[in-house]
XYZ file of C-alpha atoms in Angstrom:
438
model
C -0.155 -0.075 0.179
C 2.982 2.429 0.761
C 4.411 1.976 -2.502
C 1.230 2.410 -4.151
C 0.678 5.710 -2.465
C 4.321 6.829 -3.616
C 3.468 5.777 -7.079
C 0.097 7.552 -6.980
C 2.000 10.821 -5.756
C 4.543 10.537 -8.556
C 1.754 10.300 -11.158
C -0.208 12.764 -9.632
C 2.906 15.430 -9.779
C 3.686 14.434 -13.214
C 0.846 16.725 -14.950
C -0.017 20.370 -15.442
C -3.539 20.146 -13.370
C -2.505 19.204 -9.554
C -0.532 22.382 -8.474
C -2.892 24.911 -10.219
C -5.956 23.149 -8.861
C -4.017 23.009 -5.404
C -2.995 26.896 -5.323
C -6.645 27.882 -6.606
C -7.846 26.181 -3.379
C -5.245 27.892 -1.232
C -5.913 31.221 -2.826
C -9.661 30.868 -2.247
C -9.060 30.071 1.345
C -6.613 33.186 1.766
C -9.198 35.305 -0.024
C -12.093 34.435 2.477
C -9.707 34.864 5.461
C -8.411 38.138 4.441
C -11.668 39.637 3.642
C -13.047 38.174 6.851
C -10.001 39.778 8.835
C -11.013 43.143 6.903
C -14.652 42.896 8.200
C -13.273 42.144 11.459
C -11.538 45.454 11.369
C -8.155 44.237 11.601
C -7.131 46.588 8.875
C -7.703 49.664 11.172
C -3.996 49.973 12.109
C -2.822 50.728 8.332
C -4.543 53.986 8.535
C -1.669 55.145 10.947
C 1.048 54.034 8.204
C 1.780 57.133 6.497
C 3.302 55.729 3.348
C 0.175 53.645 2.812
C -2.772 55.335 1.117
C -6.267 53.990 1.788
C -7.880 52.842 -1.348
C -11.186 53.814 -2.484
C -13.725 51.265 -3.556
C -13.713 52.311 -7.318
C -9.927 52.294 -7.365
C -9.971 48.931 -5.549
C -12.247 47.268 -7.969
C -10.244 48.573 -10.862
C -7.153 47.224 -9.717
C -8.628 43.881 -8.888
C -10.288 43.751 -12.341
C -7.201 44.415 -14.055
C -5.128 41.960 -11.815
C -7.677 38.935 -12.679
C -7.856 39.629 -16.241
C -3.963 40.083 -16.607
C -3.248 37.064 -14.526
C -5.504 34.802 -16.629
C -4.020 35.929 -19.706
C -0.539 35.543 -18.531
C -1.571 32.210 -17.310
C -2.892 31.393 -21.018
C 0.403 32.566 -22.481
C 2.330 30.537 -19.835
C 0.651 27.593 -20.917
C 0.895 28.037 -24.484
C 4.602 28.535 -24.140
C 5.154 25.565 -22.225
C 2.951 23.112 -24.511
C 5.107 24.559 -27.594
C 8.224 23.855 -25.709
C 7.124 20.454 -24.735
C 6.174 19.565 -28.104
C 9.573 20.816 -29.531
C 11.488 19.082 -27.084
C 9.710 15.505 -27.280
C 9.674 15.905 -31.275
C 13.601 16.684 -31.513
C 14.948 14.658 -28.426
C 12.002 11.681 -28.175
C 8.269 11.416 -27.270
C 9.699 9.461 -24.154
C 11.211 12.559 -22.639
C 7.488 14.301 -22.555
C 7.040 12.606 -18.799
C 10.152 14.623 -17.848
C 8.982 17.886 -19.165
C 5.264 17.185 -17.464
C 6.906 16.666 -14.173
C 9.138 19.968 -14.307
C 8.288 21.686 -11.095
C 9.270 25.251 -12.814
C 6.537 25.007 -15.304
C 3.763 23.470 -12.920
C 4.507 26.092 -10.227
C 4.372 29.115 -12.855
C 1.190 28.174 -14.158
C -0.174 27.511 -10.682
C 0.913 30.971 -9.306
C -0.728 32.718 -11.950
C -4.007 30.617 -11.503
C -3.800 31.401 -8.024
C -3.379 34.836 -8.069
C -6.660 35.141 -10.508
C -8.624 33.171 -7.890
C -7.585 35.284 -5.269
C -8.460 39.014 -6.954
C -11.705 37.478 -8.299
C -12.997 36.566 -4.572
C -11.613 39.867 -2.946
C -13.297 41.799 -5.920
C -16.696 40.218 -4.900
C -16.268 41.863 -1.395
C -15.842 45.378 -2.696
C -18.779 47.739 -2.227
C -18.971 50.995 -3.955
C -19.380 54.282 -1.869
C -23.306 54.553 -2.850
C -23.975 50.724 -1.838
C -25.531 50.168 1.473
C -23.374 48.281 3.935
C -24.085 44.569 3.838
C -23.670 44.129 7.761
C -22.943 46.102 10.714
C -19.394 44.776 10.515
C -19.131 46.055 7.080
C -20.168 49.590 8.263
C -17.574 49.691 11.146
C -14.889 48.006 9.224
C -13.658 51.417 7.451
C -14.039 54.960 8.161
C -14.494 55.502 4.225
C -17.745 55.226 2.497
C -18.614 51.831 1.270
C -16.172 48.991 1.862
C -12.841 48.339 0.484
C -10.739 45.529 2.056
C -7.511 47.207 2.743
C -5.637 44.257 3.914
C -6.603 41.897 1.159
C -5.593 44.726 -1.386
C -2.249 44.776 0.244
C -1.882 40.864 -0.161
C -3.132 41.457 -3.666
C -0.121 43.649 -4.432
C 2.364 41.090 -2.826
C 0.934 38.709 -5.061
C 1.125 40.720 -8.200
C 4.800 41.445 -7.215
C 5.283 37.629 -6.776
C 3.755 37.090 -10.297
C 6.150 39.366 -11.727
C 9.172 37.659 -10.201
C 7.640 34.137 -11.461
C 7.122 35.469 -15.088
C 10.625 36.620 -15.351
C 11.927 33.277 -13.832
C 9.468 31.497 -16.276
C 10.776 33.384 -19.351
C 14.323 32.182 -18.392
C 13.431 28.692 -17.265
C 11.971 27.601 -20.361
C 14.764 27.899 -22.808
C 16.922 26.770 -20.448
C 15.157 23.648 -19.941
C 14.999 22.448 -23.613
C 18.727 22.994 -23.988
C 19.951 19.506 -24.794
C 22.859 19.533 -22.270
C 20.213 20.478 -19.678
C 18.127 17.722 -20.653
C 20.756 15.026 -20.761
C 22.018 16.277 -17.346
C 18.777 15.941 -15.659
C 18.388 12.433 -17.209
C 22.029 11.464 -16.033
C 21.591 12.813 -12.628
C 18.162 10.854 -12.349
C 19.635 7.590 -13.408
C 22.834 8.079 -11.169
C 20.339 8.357 -8.276
C 18.082 5.346 -9.388
C 21.145 3.108 -9.819
C 22.380 4.008 -6.203
C 19.018 3.678 -4.546
C 18.368 0.188 -6.344
C 21.819 -0.969 -5.935
C 23.332 0.513 -2.555
C 26.001 -1.802 -1.813
C 29.660 -1.068 -3.252
C 32.574 -3.106 -3.976
C 30.798 -6.372 -2.685
C 29.718 -9.102 -5.146
C 27.717 -11.969 -4.925
C 25.648 -14.552 -6.924
C 21.929 -13.585 -7.048
C 19.642 -15.856 -5.565
C 18.190 -18.875 -7.729
C 14.481 -18.787 -8.525
C 12.392 -21.268 -7.031
C 10.213 -23.487 -9.362
C 6.374 -23.153 -8.799
C 2.887 -22.511 -10.053
C 2.948 -19.524 -12.261
C 0.831 -16.257 -11.448
C -0.193 -14.863 -14.930
C -1.039 -11.337 -15.797
C -4.738 -10.145 -16.070
C -4.398 -7.500 -18.346
C -2.024 -5.888 -21.011
C 0.687 -3.178 -20.425
C 3.858 -2.170 -18.928
C 4.751 -3.244 -15.401
C 4.836 0.444 -13.874
C 5.116 -0.677 -10.164
C 5.777 -3.692 -8.377
C 4.732 -3.452 -4.488
C 7.656 -5.418 -3.138
C 6.693 -4.592 0.441
C 3.342 -6.222 0.141
C 4.694 -9.087 -1.388
C 6.974 -9.609 1.203
C 4.190 -9.466 3.637
C 2.206 -11.976 1.830
C 4.995 -14.399 1.356
C 6.196 -14.330 4.663
C 2.214 -14.705 6.125
C 1.712 -17.597 3.900
C 4.926 -19.453 4.083
C 5.691 -18.963 0.335
C 8.530 -18.109 -1.892
C 7.838 -15.833 -4.906
C 10.141 -15.874 -7.786
C 9.524 -13.222 -10.138
C 9.691 -13.521 -13.911
C 9.220 -9.813 -14.928
C 11.004 -6.741 -14.006
C 9.351 -3.207 -13.650
C 9.110 -1.798 -17.098
C 8.554 -5.022 -18.886
C 5.496 -5.274 -21.181
C 2.928 -8.182 -20.327
C -0.368 -9.315 -21.787
C -2.798 -11.529 -20.598
C -1.663 -14.976 -19.660
C 1.910 -14.255 -19.580
C 3.825 -15.191 -16.309
C 4.150 -12.599 -13.608
C 6.097 -15.000 -11.194
C 6.231 -18.478 -9.884
C 4.498 -19.296 -6.179
C 6.234 -22.198 -4.339
C 5.391 -23.360 -0.878
C 1.796 -22.637 -0.562
C -1.423 -22.843 -2.505
C -1.596 -20.314 -5.174
C -5.129 -20.162 -5.967
C -5.935 -18.521 -2.354
C -3.558 -15.823 -2.827
C -3.419 -15.171 -6.432
C -5.982 -12.175 -6.663
C -3.724 -10.518 -3.702
C -0.647 -11.240 -5.732
C -1.904 -9.192 -8.857
C -2.881 -6.390 -6.360
C 0.925 -5.729 -5.994
C 1.584 -5.018 -9.580
C 0.334 -1.936 -11.625
C 0.262 -2.020 -15.089
C -0.065 1.035 -17.614
C -0.065 2.219 -21.174
C 3.679 3.539 -20.634
C 6.854 3.034 -18.711
C 7.866 4.926 -15.946
C 11.117 5.771 -14.252
C 10.164 4.693 -10.936
C 11.790 1.357 -9.924
C 13.153 1.222 -13.532
C 16.534 2.535 -14.350
C 16.407 0.944 -17.627
C 13.926 3.609 -18.636
C 16.446 6.203 -18.017
C 18.971 4.396 -20.027
C 16.678 4.133 -22.936
C 16.205 7.977 -22.871
C 20.144 8.485 -23.119
C 20.189 5.726 -25.952
C 17.116 7.308 -27.899
C 18.533 10.880 -27.923
C 21.862 9.569 -28.930
C 20.524 7.819 -31.775
C 18.466 10.420 -33.035
C 21.706 12.801 -32.805
C 23.299 10.346 -35.128
C 20.461 9.493 -37.698
C 21.155 10.981 -41.203
C 18.239 13.463 -40.939
C 20.007 15.324 -37.710
C 23.694 14.362 -37.947
C 24.611 15.780 -34.463
C 27.449 14.030 -33.180
C 28.104 15.966 -30.266
C 24.714 15.470 -28.834
C 25.498 11.806 -29.209
C 28.890 12.261 -27.272
C 27.203 14.098 -24.150
C 24.881 10.977 -24.171
C 27.713 8.527 -24.423
C 29.196 10.762 -21.498
C 26.450 10.016 -19.225
C 26.100 6.453 -20.140
C 29.639 5.993 -19.387
C 28.986 7.566 -15.982
C 26.023 5.075 -15.213
C 27.921 2.200 -16.558
C 30.769 2.985 -14.170
C 28.423 3.343 -11.377
C 26.673 0.042 -12.152
C 30.030 -1.817 -12.609
C 31.278 -0.982 -9.087
C 28.135 -2.188 -7.114
C 26.543 -5.162 -6.130
C 23.585 -6.113 -8.240
C 21.782 -8.444 -5.912
C 18.535 -6.520 -5.560
C 17.334 -6.726 -1.913
C 13.803 -6.103 -2.110
C 12.837 -7.181 1.567
C 13.473 -5.346 4.725
C 15.936 -7.915 6.156
C 18.650 -9.822 4.693
C 18.898 -10.958 1.090
C 19.281 -14.369 1.862
C 16.131 -14.601 4.195
C 14.332 -12.729 1.423
C 10.927 -14.688 0.278
C 10.466 -12.531 -2.708
C 13.280 -13.074 -5.191
C 13.629 -10.754 -8.244
C 14.531 -11.385 -11.561
C 18.175 -11.198 -11.546
C 20.350 -8.078 -13.160
C 23.468 -8.578 -14.291
C 26.405 -6.100 -15.537
C 25.878 -7.640 -18.998
C 22.237 -6.768 -19.286
C 22.818 -3.175 -18.596
C 26.081 -3.080 -20.908
C 23.945 -4.082 -23.795
C 21.008 -1.702 -22.973
C 23.080 1.331 -23.145
C 26.426 0.882 -25.231
C 25.102 -2.256 -27.079
C 21.924 -0.422 -28.263
C 23.617 2.607 -29.515
C 26.740 0.808 -30.904
C 25.455 0.431 -34.562
C 24.767 4.120 -34.854
C 28.080 5.130 -33.259
C 30.193 3.356 -35.528
C 28.993 5.315 -38.405
C 30.783 8.427 -36.745
C 34.219 8.746 -36.549
C 34.468 11.273 -33.723
C 31.528 9.441 -31.778
C 33.307 6.023 -32.255
C 36.492 7.338 -30.740
C 34.671 8.831 -27.877
C 32.754 5.842 -27.089
C 36.197 3.907 -26.752
C 37.425 6.665 -24.373
C 33.972 6.382 -22.397
C 34.559 2.832 -22.186
C 38.203 2.835 -20.790
C 36.935 5.621 -18.326
C 34.131 3.628 -17.204
C 36.400 0.756 -16.540
C 38.687 2.364 -14.054
C 36.521 2.291 -10.990
C 35.246 -1.258 -11.753
C 37.545 -4.074 -9.764
C 35.645 -7.248 -11.269
C 37.676 -8.642 -13.924
C 34.980 -10.156 -15.803
C 33.059 -7.118 -16.029
C 36.320 -5.248 -17.178
C 36.141 -7.894 -19.833
C 32.619 -7.052 -20.936
C 33.639 -3.578 -21.722
C 36.739 -4.769 -23.670
C 34.325 -7.210 -25.759
C 32.004 -4.136 -26.121
C 34.963 -2.081 -27.633
C 35.812 -4.940 -29.802
C 32.109 -5.145 -31.197
C 32.409 -1.471 -31.892
C 35.501 -2.125 -33.720
C 34.023 -4.703 -36.003
C 31.200 -2.459 -36.712
C 33.368 0.686 -37.525
C 35.199 -1.467 -40.169
C 32.006 -1.772 -41.934
C 31.022 1.765 -42.116
C 34.506 3.537 -41.957
C 37.079 4.030 -44.759
C 40.080 5.815 -45.636
C 41.798 8.018 -42.858
C 38.829 7.918 -40.747
C 39.448 3.922 -40.406
C 43.031 4.109 -39.897
C 42.588 6.666 -37.265
C 39.901 4.714 -35.490
C 42.267 1.641 -35.364
C 44.922 3.208 -33.891
C 42.792 4.546 -31.167
C 41.487 0.922 -30.644
C 45.037 -0.466 -30.647
C 45.871 2.442 -27.858
C 42.828 1.391 -26.145
C 43.696 -2.472 -26.025
C 47.407 -1.738 -24.852
C 46.682 0.940 -22.173
C 44.041 -0.779 -20.529
C 44.159 -4.304 -21.023
């Protein structure tokens, strides 16, 4: 249940309606509160402040009207610019990056600030009463010595919100072009990938064999879609409570369809708990980065492949993607890839995840982008350097050997694509690579 709540919160934050709706509610509460304070006479102390000139009802009404109209206009412009930036980024860098921009807090909070200010101004405007109108209550009549009713304290807060909106607008105009720069996009994906690797595999420089799966009765998928979340904590409670051992046959991010095996159940009656097991799996139409470092690796690979395509031919963007793939590969290579999904020791865990290994991640990253890199002389040389740098912190000889094999595969593909001086230069680089590091 905790994992499901966390996943729901993550999905709730990955849209453009949640924060505007939240800020609208908060702005409404603030507006009613400030108007209530004005009606109770808490604004009388402002009469003693010389630099604050009390507003008249007509002026207050005009100011709030202008504020409400301008805020909703700016909000519409901000939303249009955001959608245009998102469309540009997803079209140029890959549609899977749409989630990254939808989760951008800068865009969400900017839009929410303008919408919230609009709601505040609209509610306070309703409380303003002209000089020729009768007081709505005795409290209104006693609230100010001026004719009519002008919520002076509420107006001061409105001025503060206007100043805040100007600051947010300036921030937004700088944030949008900055957020769609490819270097910034790659940095965001790379940092998130490194954090996901450290969280998924927290143990460094300790290595062991993954737990072997236990054959049992299969539990199959009930629907079609990507595995977006596996609630390991509930699976552990279910397994321990029934004396079972669960051996998973899918990872988060895998695509499943009806009657495809999700896991094997051993040691108990599968039929009694099958429904509760399925409740621990969340299926959806799209993959998410939650519990799925492969998704972020795929994003880096997709950007690199697009950059190296003949229609774009941007090897330097591909080089940036290779650098982040190298950093992630080095981080994975120095860690124990036995995934502990239980609260206790790994050896005592009744939930056995599908094992991850270094070769799997290497093929998912460098292996997937290799064929495109082999067509670019500069990208091919950078990939050799990146593989060599990734091997530096890795202490396991078998994993270093896999990096060398990847370099040899790159060499074999480069010989099919490069000719003349470009090929000679690459061969020299490959010889230096083998001589220096192995």
